């Protein structure tokens, strides 16, 4: 008798005895065998009767021998499906995942939903888990961040010492960040750190990338110091465990922090280090996202270089078309393209890019929505339509309010305040300046605090 598959051996110890017993009885009756024939002297017919009644659970090797005598497989008894069915389900999951990594998020979602609708998948826990992970990725890719978050919370609830669990946490933190919920994005990574250490998986590249993703959430929240410290922690781990992709991820996020601090030269140097490492890997999604970051840095440097940024974006768009880029990634690329066209004075092309953002942006991404409205307002103002500009800037205020009072919104609030002042909306400008201050943690003291104590 061959060696029993480890997964099936574990399942034989945990399966509901009543379910297993019913399957054994069904297989025995279908084979027209008596209990004594199936037992074959290894156990008594009375013992097999108790197994069929769900009162006993046989060990895996005995179960496999009985399955062979009945002409069925161990998979049939433990999973309720044949090995061929399991392979067919796994192949369907692989095809859906291929659609996802090829950039067809909607197609991947349709394909994986068809797989999950097959009742047989409930008997294959590993294939079911893989299918749910593909579905979470497809939901993120199509912009349904809320549904992706709900599914990822479920998938990561029980820690496992493998890269699959870590990838789920990375995706969960990223979805929270893209939806504007920075505190939860940070908590995902920070709370997992102790578990990662306990499980002994800190050397996996995905563990380092989770730390880097946490750094990205700190950056989005506006805590640049903690973001850089977290990047340095990730870089130390990447050096210790010799992880090129981990190093690239740490350099990438450190470059974003430097860019936010205004150190464009240092930011671009770090980004180029990251690019050199990513180009040696097969991580096409992160490679295209990093190129988009560099293109945006070219727009932020003084003076900006929109021509070089646009040239780089053409390459990025091609890469994103066949990689599993998310709706947020694609929308942000269109937004950067719009900013580049605006800097070059091509307002029609800038508006066309704004329209593409509206077509592709995910649900529940208020900061992205606000940036899009601000760009459209700038275009209107540059074209002399001050009333429309004021209206768009106000709409940007409303969108940004939905993001909450976090430091990541402070810069955009500050820009909005300046733009509202330019179009003559001084009341709105004052409100925006106040929101900018509140987003950085500034608060006015209570008026009662200034009242001298009565003697």
PDB file of C-alpha atoms in Angstrom, residues 138-373:
ATOM      1  CA  UNK A 138     -10.184  39.735  -8.876  1.00  0.00           C
ATOM      2  CA  UNK A 139     -12.396  41.853  -6.613  1.00  0.00           C
ATOM      3  CA  UNK A 140      -9.470  44.177  -5.907  1.00  0.00           C
ATOM      4  CA  UNK A 141      -8.561  44.325  -9.594  1.00  0.00           C
ATOM      5  CA  UNK A 142     -12.115  45.303 -10.544  1.00  0.00           C
ATOM      6  CA  UNK A 143     -12.288  47.984  -7.851  1.00  0.00           C
ATOM      7  CA  UNK A 144     -14.631  46.305  -5.355  1.00  0.00           C
ATOM      8  CA  UNK A 145     -12.389  47.010  -2.373  1.00  0.00           C
ATOM      9  CA  UNK A 146     -15.067  46.461   0.284  1.00  0.00           C
ATOM     10  CA  UNK A 147     -15.878  42.941  -0.931  1.00  0.00           C
ATOM     11  CA  UNK A 148     -12.177  42.163  -1.302  1.00  0.00           C
ATOM     12  CA  UNK A 149     -11.536  43.275   2.286  1.00  0.00           C
ATOM     13  CA  UNK A 150     -14.365  41.120   3.671  1.00  0.00           C
ATOM     14  CA  UNK A 151     -13.020  38.036   1.884  1.00  0.00           C
ATOM     15  CA  UNK A 152      -9.381  38.722   2.788  1.00  0.00           C
ATOM     16  CA  UNK A 153     -10.303  39.163   6.458  1.00  0.00           C
ATOM     17  CA  UNK A 154     -11.822  35.688   6.344  1.00  0.00           C
ATOM     18  CA  UNK A 155      -8.862  34.147   4.512  1.00  0.00           C
ATOM     19  CA  UNK A 156      -6.260  35.572   6.908  1.00  0.00           C
ATOM     20  CA  UNK A 157      -8.172  34.980  10.156  1.00  0.00           C
ATOM     21  CA  UNK A 158      -6.308  31.723  10.911  1.00  0.00           C
ATOM     22  CA  UNK A 159      -2.505  32.139  10.644  1.00  0.00           C
ATOM     23  CA  UNK A 160      -0.550  29.496   8.734  1.00  0.00           C
ATOM     24  CA  UNK A 161       3.260  29.280   8.459  1.00  0.00           C
ATOM     25  CA  UNK A 162       3.409  29.893   4.720  1.00  0.00           C
ATOM     26  CA  UNK A 163       3.666  32.573   2.047  1.00  0.00           C
ATOM     27  CA  UNK A 164      -0.021  32.225   1.148  1.00  0.00           C
ATOM     28  CA  UNK A 165      -1.160  33.673   4.488  1.00  0.00           C
ATOM     29  CA  UNK A 166       1.383  36.501   4.200  1.00  0.00           C
ATOM     30  CA  UNK A 167       0.247  37.359   0.668  1.00  0.00           C
ATOM     31  CA  UNK A 168      -3.305  37.590   1.967  1.00  0.00           C
ATOM     32  CA  UNK A 169      -2.203  40.036   4.680  1.00  0.00           C
ATOM     33  CA  UNK A 170      -0.296  42.140   2.135  1.00  0.00           C
ATOM     34  CA  UNK A 171      -3.398  42.345  -0.052  1.00  0.00           C
ATOM     35  CA  UNK A 172      -5.612  43.141   2.953  1.00  0.00           C
ATOM     36  CA  UNK A 173      -3.356  45.973   4.134  1.00  0.00           C
ATOM     37  CA  UNK A 174      -3.119  47.311   0.579  1.00  0.00           C
ATOM     38  CA  UNK A 175      -6.914  47.276   0.131  1.00  0.00           C
ATOM     39  CA  UNK A 176      -7.414  49.111   3.426  1.00  0.00           C
ATOM     40  CA  UNK A 177      -4.830  51.694   2.351  1.00  0.00           C
ATOM     41  CA  UNK A 178      -6.380  52.173  -1.086  1.00  0.00           C
ATOM     42  CA  UNK A 179      -9.794  52.634   0.535  1.00  0.00           C
ATOM     43  CA  UNK A 180      -8.334  55.384   2.752  1.00  0.00           C
ATOM     44  CA  UNK A 181      -8.492  53.420   6.018  1.00  0.00           C
ATOM     45  CA  UNK A 182      -4.844  53.916   6.990  1.00  0.00           C
ATOM     46  CA  UNK A 183      -5.092  52.914  10.680  1.00  0.00           C
ATOM     47  CA  UNK A 184      -6.468  49.485   9.758  1.00  0.00           C
ATOM     48  CA  UNK A 185      -3.880  49.115   6.989  1.00  0.00           C
ATOM     49  CA  UNK A 186      -1.167  49.698   9.600  1.00  0.00           C
ATOM     50  CA  UNK A 187      -2.753  47.390  12.177  1.00  0.00           C
ATOM     51  CA  UNK A 188      -2.804  44.477   9.722  1.00  0.00           C
ATOM     52  CA  UNK A 189       0.976  44.553   9.455  1.00  0.00           C
ATOM     53  CA  UNK A 190       1.858  45.487  13.014  1.00  0.00           C
ATOM     54  CA  UNK A 191      -0.427  42.901  14.620  1.00  0.00           C
ATOM     55  CA  UNK A 192       0.912  40.176  12.330  1.00  0.00           C
ATOM     56  CA  UNK A 193       4.555  40.834  13.262  1.00  0.00           C
ATOM     57  CA  UNK A 194       4.489  38.906  16.539  1.00  0.00           C
ATOM     58  CA  UNK A 195       2.734  35.967  14.849  1.00  0.00           C
ATOM     59  CA  UNK A 196       5.296  35.978  12.021  1.00  0.00           C
ATOM     60  CA  UNK A 197       8.099  35.782  14.591  1.00  0.00           C
ATOM     61  CA  UNK A 198       6.312  33.031  16.524  1.00  0.00           C
ATOM     62  CA  UNK A 199       5.780  30.963  13.367  1.00  0.00           C
ATOM     63  CA  UNK A 200       9.412  31.437  12.324  1.00  0.00           C
ATOM     64  CA  UNK A 201       8.599  32.792   8.861  1.00  0.00           C
ATOM     65  CA  UNK A 202      10.285  36.192   9.155  1.00  0.00           C
ATOM     66  CA  UNK A 203      12.826  35.184   6.502  1.00  0.00           C
ATOM     67  CA  UNK A 204      10.230  34.745   3.759  1.00  0.00           C
ATOM     68  CA  UNK A 205      10.244  37.494   1.130  1.00  0.00           C
ATOM     69  CA  UNK A 206       6.515  37.943   1.699  1.00  0.00           C
ATOM     70  CA  UNK A 207       7.134  38.697   5.398  1.00  0.00           C
ATOM     71  CA  UNK A 208       9.546  41.463   4.401  1.00  0.00           C
ATOM     72  CA  UNK A 209       7.057  42.769   1.838  1.00  0.00           C
ATOM     73  CA  UNK A 210       4.368  42.874   4.536  1.00  0.00           C
ATOM     74  CA  UNK A 211       6.646  45.130   6.594  1.00  0.00           C
ATOM     75  CA  UNK A 212       7.157  47.340   3.540  1.00  0.00           C
ATOM     76  CA  UNK A 213       3.403  47.464   2.921  1.00  0.00           C
ATOM     77  CA  UNK A 214       2.975  48.622   6.516  1.00  0.00           C
ATOM     78  CA  UNK A 215       5.547  51.346   5.847  1.00  0.00           C
ATOM     79  CA  UNK A 216       3.441  52.427   2.870  1.00  0.00           C
ATOM     80  CA  UNK A 217       0.409  52.756   5.120  1.00  0.00           C
ATOM     81  CA  UNK A 218       2.388  54.898   7.578  1.00  0.00           C
ATOM     82  CA  UNK A 219       3.418  57.094   4.649  1.00  0.00           C
ATOM     83  CA  UNK A 220      -0.172  57.430   3.447  1.00  0.00           C
ATOM     84  CA  UNK A 221      -1.182  58.441   6.968  1.00  0.00           C
ATOM     85  CA  UNK A 222       1.532  61.106   6.895  1.00  0.00           C
ATOM     86  CA  UNK A 223       3.829  59.619   9.549  1.00  0.00           C
ATOM     87  CA  UNK A 224       6.993  59.931   7.461  1.00  0.00           C
ATOM     88  CA  UNK A 225       9.380  59.199  10.324  1.00  0.00           C
ATOM     89  CA  UNK A 226       7.747  55.885  11.198  1.00  0.00           C
ATOM     90  CA  UNK A 227       7.419  55.049   7.504  1.00  0.00           C
ATOM     91  CA  UNK A 228      11.169  55.461   6.984  1.00  0.00           C
ATOM     92  CA  UNK A 229      12.016  53.535  10.161  1.00  0.00           C
ATOM     93  CA  UNK A 230       9.781  50.679   9.025  1.00  0.00           C
ATOM     94  CA  UNK A 231      11.481  50.698   5.607  1.00  0.00           C
ATOM     95  CA  UNK A 232      14.884  50.470   7.285  1.00  0.00           C
ATOM     96  CA  UNK A 233      13.664  47.544   9.396  1.00  0.00           C
ATOM     97  CA  UNK A 234      12.535  45.794   6.224  1.00  0.00           C
ATOM     98  CA  UNK A 235      15.850  46.522   4.513  1.00  0.00           C
ATOM     99  CA  UNK A 236      17.786  45.032   7.442  1.00  0.00           C
ATOM    100  CA  UNK A 237      15.678  41.860   7.231  1.00  0.00           C
ATOM    101  CA  UNK A 238      16.160  41.681   3.458  1.00  0.00           C
ATOM    102  CA  UNK A 239      19.933  41.973   3.886  1.00  0.00           C
ATOM    103  CA  UNK A 240      19.943  39.358   6.652  1.00  0.00           C
ATOM    104  CA  UNK A 241      17.930  36.828   4.642  1.00  0.00           C
ATOM    105  CA  UNK A 242      19.407  37.789   1.237  1.00  0.00           C
ATOM    106  CA  UNK A 243      16.063  38.690  -0.373  1.00  0.00           C
ATOM    107  CA  UNK A 244      16.523  40.798  -3.556  1.00  0.00           C
ATOM    108  CA  UNK A 245      12.782  41.421  -3.920  1.00  0.00           C
ATOM    109  CA  UNK A 246      12.602  42.386  -0.246  1.00  0.00           C
ATOM    110  CA  UNK A 247      15.433  44.887  -0.775  1.00  0.00           C
ATOM    111  CA  UNK A 248      13.717  46.287  -3.858  1.00  0.00           C
ATOM    112  CA  UNK A 249      10.448  46.733  -1.966  1.00  0.00           C
ATOM    113  CA  UNK A 250      12.208  48.531   0.900  1.00  0.00           C
ATOM    114  CA  UNK A 251      14.146  50.836  -1.444  1.00  0.00           C
ATOM    115  CA  UNK A 252      10.921  51.607  -3.321  1.00  0.00           C
ATOM    116  CA  UNK A 253       8.984  52.740  -0.282  1.00  0.00           C
ATOM    117  CA  UNK A 254      11.970  54.629   1.121  1.00  0.00           C
ATOM    118  CA  UNK A 255      12.124  56.524  -2.181  1.00  0.00           C
ATOM    119  CA  UNK A 256       8.460  57.497  -1.813  1.00  0.00           C
ATOM    120  CA  UNK A 257       9.137  58.836   1.679  1.00  0.00           C
ATOM    121  CA  UNK A 258      12.105  60.871   0.410  1.00  0.00           C
ATOM    122  CA  UNK A 259       9.979  62.266  -2.415  1.00  0.00           C
ATOM    123  CA  UNK A 260       7.329  63.359   0.075  1.00  0.00           C
ATOM    124  CA  UNK A 261      10.032  65.026   2.161  1.00  0.00           C
ATOM    125  CA  UNK A 262      11.049  66.983  -0.938  1.00  0.00           C
ATOM    126  CA  UNK A 263      14.329  65.147  -1.541  1.00  0.00           C
ATOM    127  CA  UNK A 264      13.691  64.401  -5.220  1.00  0.00           C
ATOM    128  CA  UNK A 265      17.279  63.431  -6.037  1.00  0.00           C
ATOM    129  CA  UNK A 266      17.543  60.946  -3.155  1.00  0.00           C
ATOM    130  CA  UNK A 267      14.099  59.582  -4.011  1.00  0.00           C
ATOM    131  CA  UNK A 268      14.992  58.899  -7.639  1.00  0.00           C
ATOM    132  CA  UNK A 269      18.306  57.267  -6.652  1.00  0.00           C
ATOM    133  CA  UNK A 270      16.498  54.887  -4.294  1.00  0.00           C
ATOM    134  CA  UNK A 271      13.829  54.166  -6.905  1.00  0.00           C
ATOM    135  CA  UNK A 272      16.501  53.282  -9.477  1.00  0.00           C
ATOM    136  CA  UNK A 273      18.065  50.828  -7.007  1.00  0.00           C
ATOM    137  CA  UNK A 274      14.650  49.238  -6.581  1.00  0.00           C
ATOM    138  CA  UNK A 275      14.083  49.106 -10.357  1.00  0.00           C
ATOM    139  CA  UNK A 276      17.410  47.361 -10.943  1.00  0.00           C
ATOM    140  CA  UNK A 277      16.449  44.640  -8.452  1.00  0.00           C
ATOM    141  CA  UNK A 278      12.839  44.242  -9.628  1.00  0.00           C
ATOM    142  CA  UNK A 279      13.964  43.898 -13.246  1.00  0.00           C
ATOM    143  CA  UNK A 280      15.816  40.728 -12.211  1.00  0.00           C
ATOM    144  CA  UNK A 281      12.615  39.230 -10.779  1.00  0.00           C
ATOM    145  CA  UNK A 282       9.385  38.067 -12.407  1.00  0.00           C
ATOM    146  CA  UNK A 283       7.212  40.427 -10.341  1.00  0.00           C
ATOM    147  CA  UNK A 284       5.616  42.253 -13.282  1.00  0.00           C
ATOM    148  CA  UNK A 285       2.922  43.929 -11.213  1.00  0.00           C
ATOM    149  CA  UNK A 286       5.290  45.595  -8.784  1.00  0.00           C
ATOM    150  CA  UNK A 287       7.702  46.479 -11.588  1.00  0.00           C
ATOM    151  CA  UNK A 288       5.003  48.446 -13.409  1.00  0.00           C
ATOM    152  CA  UNK A 289       3.833  50.088 -10.168  1.00  0.00           C
ATOM    153  CA  UNK A 290       7.395  51.146  -9.364  1.00  0.00           C
ATOM    154  CA  UNK A 291       7.858  52.626 -12.833  1.00  0.00           C
ATOM    155  CA  UNK A 292       4.633  54.596 -12.229  1.00  0.00           C
ATOM    156  CA  UNK A 293       6.099  55.897  -8.969  1.00  0.00           C
ATOM    157  CA  UNK A 294       9.236  57.070 -10.775  1.00  0.00           C
ATOM    158  CA  UNK A 295       7.108  58.752 -13.459  1.00  0.00           C
ATOM    159  CA  UNK A 296       5.195  60.621 -10.760  1.00  0.00           C
ATOM    160  CA  UNK A 297       8.491  61.707  -9.164  1.00  0.00           C
ATOM    161  CA  UNK A 298       9.495  63.246 -12.488  1.00  0.00           C
ATOM    162  CA  UNK A 299       6.356  65.397 -12.232  1.00  0.00           C
ATOM    163  CA  UNK A 300       7.109  66.410  -8.634  1.00  0.00           C
ATOM    164  CA  UNK A 301      10.759  67.373  -9.071  1.00  0.00           C
ATOM    165  CA  UNK A 302      11.776  71.010  -9.596  1.00  0.00           C
ATOM    166  CA  UNK A 303      11.593  71.652 -12.486  1.00  0.00           C
ATOM    167  CA  UNK A 304       9.196  68.851 -13.494  1.00  0.00           C
ATOM    168  CA  UNK A 305       9.885  66.715 -16.563  1.00  0.00           C
ATOM    169  CA  UNK A 306       6.445  65.835 -17.980  1.00  0.00           C
ATOM    170  CA  UNK A 307       7.840  64.687 -21.354  1.00  0.00           C
ATOM    171  CA  UNK A 308      10.034  62.023 -19.734  1.00  0.00           C
ATOM    172  CA  UNK A 309       7.154  61.028 -17.449  1.00  0.00           C
ATOM    173  CA  UNK A 310       4.786  60.531 -20.405  1.00  0.00           C
ATOM    174  CA  UNK A 311       7.362  58.459 -22.260  1.00  0.00           C
ATOM    175  CA  UNK A 312       7.750  56.210 -19.226  1.00  0.00           C
ATOM    176  CA  UNK A 313       3.972  55.947 -18.796  1.00  0.00           C
ATOM    177  CA  UNK A 314       3.569  54.498 -22.292  1.00  0.00           C
ATOM    178  CA  UNK A 315       5.748  51.563 -21.239  1.00  0.00           C
ATOM    179  CA  UNK A 316       3.918  51.262 -17.927  1.00  0.00           C
ATOM    180  CA  UNK A 317       0.496  51.130 -19.583  1.00  0.00           C
ATOM    181  CA  UNK A 318       1.623  48.256 -21.802  1.00  0.00           C
ATOM    182  CA  UNK A 319       2.982  46.395 -18.775  1.00  0.00           C
ATOM    183  CA  UNK A 320      -0.215  46.938 -16.807  1.00  0.00           C
ATOM    184  CA  UNK A 321      -2.339  45.684 -19.705  1.00  0.00           C
ATOM    185  CA  UNK A 322      -0.914  42.160 -19.319  1.00  0.00           C
ATOM    186  CA  UNK A 323      -0.174  42.129 -15.594  1.00  0.00           C
ATOM    187  CA  UNK A 324      -2.604  41.837 -12.682  1.00  0.00           C
ATOM    188  CA  UNK A 325      -2.684  45.591 -12.052  1.00  0.00           C
ATOM    189  CA  UNK A 326      -5.502  46.698  -9.752  1.00  0.00           C
ATOM    190  CA  UNK A 327      -8.150  49.262 -10.621  1.00  0.00           C
ATOM    191  CA  UNK A 328      -6.399  51.670  -8.251  1.00  0.00           C
ATOM    192  CA  UNK A 329      -3.031  51.204 -10.022  1.00  0.00           C
ATOM    193  CA  UNK A 330      -4.563  51.809 -13.445  1.00  0.00           C
ATOM    194  CA  UNK A 331      -6.561  54.842 -12.292  1.00  0.00           C
ATOM    195  CA  UNK A 332      -3.526  56.391 -10.616  1.00  0.00           C
ATOM    196  CA  UNK A 333      -1.527  55.970 -13.844  1.00  0.00           C
ATOM    197  CA  UNK A 334      -4.248  57.825 -15.775  1.00  0.00           C
ATOM    198  CA  UNK A 335      -4.224  60.560 -13.115  1.00  0.00           C
ATOM    199  CA  UNK A 336      -0.437  60.966 -13.446  1.00  0.00           C
ATOM    200  CA  UNK A 337      -0.811  61.099 -17.223  1.00  0.00           C
ATOM    201  CA  UNK A 338      -3.424  63.828 -16.831  1.00  0.00           C
ATOM    202  CA  UNK A 339      -1.087  65.846 -14.593  1.00  0.00           C
ATOM    203  CA  UNK A 340       1.706  65.530 -17.173  1.00  0.00           C
ATOM    204  CA  UNK A 341      -0.534  66.719 -20.008  1.00  0.00           C
ATOM    205  CA  UNK A 342      -1.718  69.627 -17.843  1.00  0.00           C
ATOM    206  CA  UNK A 343       1.872  70.687 -17.154  1.00  0.00           C
ATOM    207  CA  UNK A 344       2.481  70.672 -20.911  1.00  0.00           C
ATOM    208  CA  UNK A 345      -0.611  72.837 -21.480  1.00  0.00           C
ATOM    209  CA  UNK A 346      -2.540  70.133 -23.361  1.00  0.00           C
ATOM    210  CA  UNK A 347      -5.855  70.525 -21.554  1.00  0.00           C
ATOM    211  CA  UNK A 348      -7.857  68.299 -23.919  1.00  0.00           C
ATOM    212  CA  UNK A 349      -5.489  65.380 -23.339  1.00  0.00           C
ATOM    213  CA  UNK A 350      -5.554  66.090 -19.597  1.00  0.00           C
ATOM    214  CA  UNK A 351      -9.370  65.966 -19.575  1.00  0.00           C
ATOM    215  CA  UNK A 352      -9.291  62.720 -21.546  1.00  0.00           C
ATOM    216  CA  UNK A 353      -7.072  61.244 -18.830  1.00  0.00           C
ATOM    217  CA  UNK A 354      -9.485  62.487 -16.148  1.00  0.00           C
ATOM    218  CA  UNK A 355     -12.287  60.688 -17.992  1.00  0.00           C
ATOM    219  CA  UNK A 356     -10.236  57.476 -17.942  1.00  0.00           C
ATOM    220  CA  UNK A 357      -9.775  57.836 -14.180  1.00  0.00           C
ATOM    221  CA  UNK A 358     -13.550  58.074 -13.773  1.00  0.00           C
ATOM    222  CA  UNK A 359     -13.983  54.924 -15.879  1.00  0.00           C
ATOM    223  CA  UNK A 360     -11.423  52.832 -14.016  1.00  0.00           C
ATOM    224  CA  UNK A 361     -11.283  54.058 -10.403  1.00  0.00           C
ATOM    225  CA  UNK A 362     -12.299  51.627  -7.666  1.00  0.00           C
ATOM    226  CA  UNK A 363     -15.196  52.158  -5.309  1.00  0.00           C
ATOM    227  CA  UNK A 364     -14.314  53.545  -1.897  1.00  0.00           C
ATOM    228  CA  UNK A 365     -11.159  55.493  -2.852  1.00  0.00           C
ATOM    229  CA  UNK A 366     -11.913  59.070  -1.673  1.00  0.00           C
ATOM    230  CA  UNK A 367      -8.350  60.415  -1.902  1.00  0.00           C
ATOM    231  CA  UNK A 368      -8.055  59.321  -5.533  1.00  0.00           C
ATOM    232  CA  UNK A 369     -11.465  60.850  -6.264  1.00  0.00           C
ATOM    233  CA  UNK A 370     -10.410  64.134  -4.639  1.00  0.00           C
ATOM    234  CA  UNK A 371      -7.172  64.307  -6.636  1.00  0.00           C
ATOM    235  CA  UNK A 372      -9.110  63.723  -9.840  1.00  0.00           C
ATOM    236  CA  UNK A 373     -11.538  66.554  -9.034  1.00  0.00           C
TER     237      UNK A 373
END
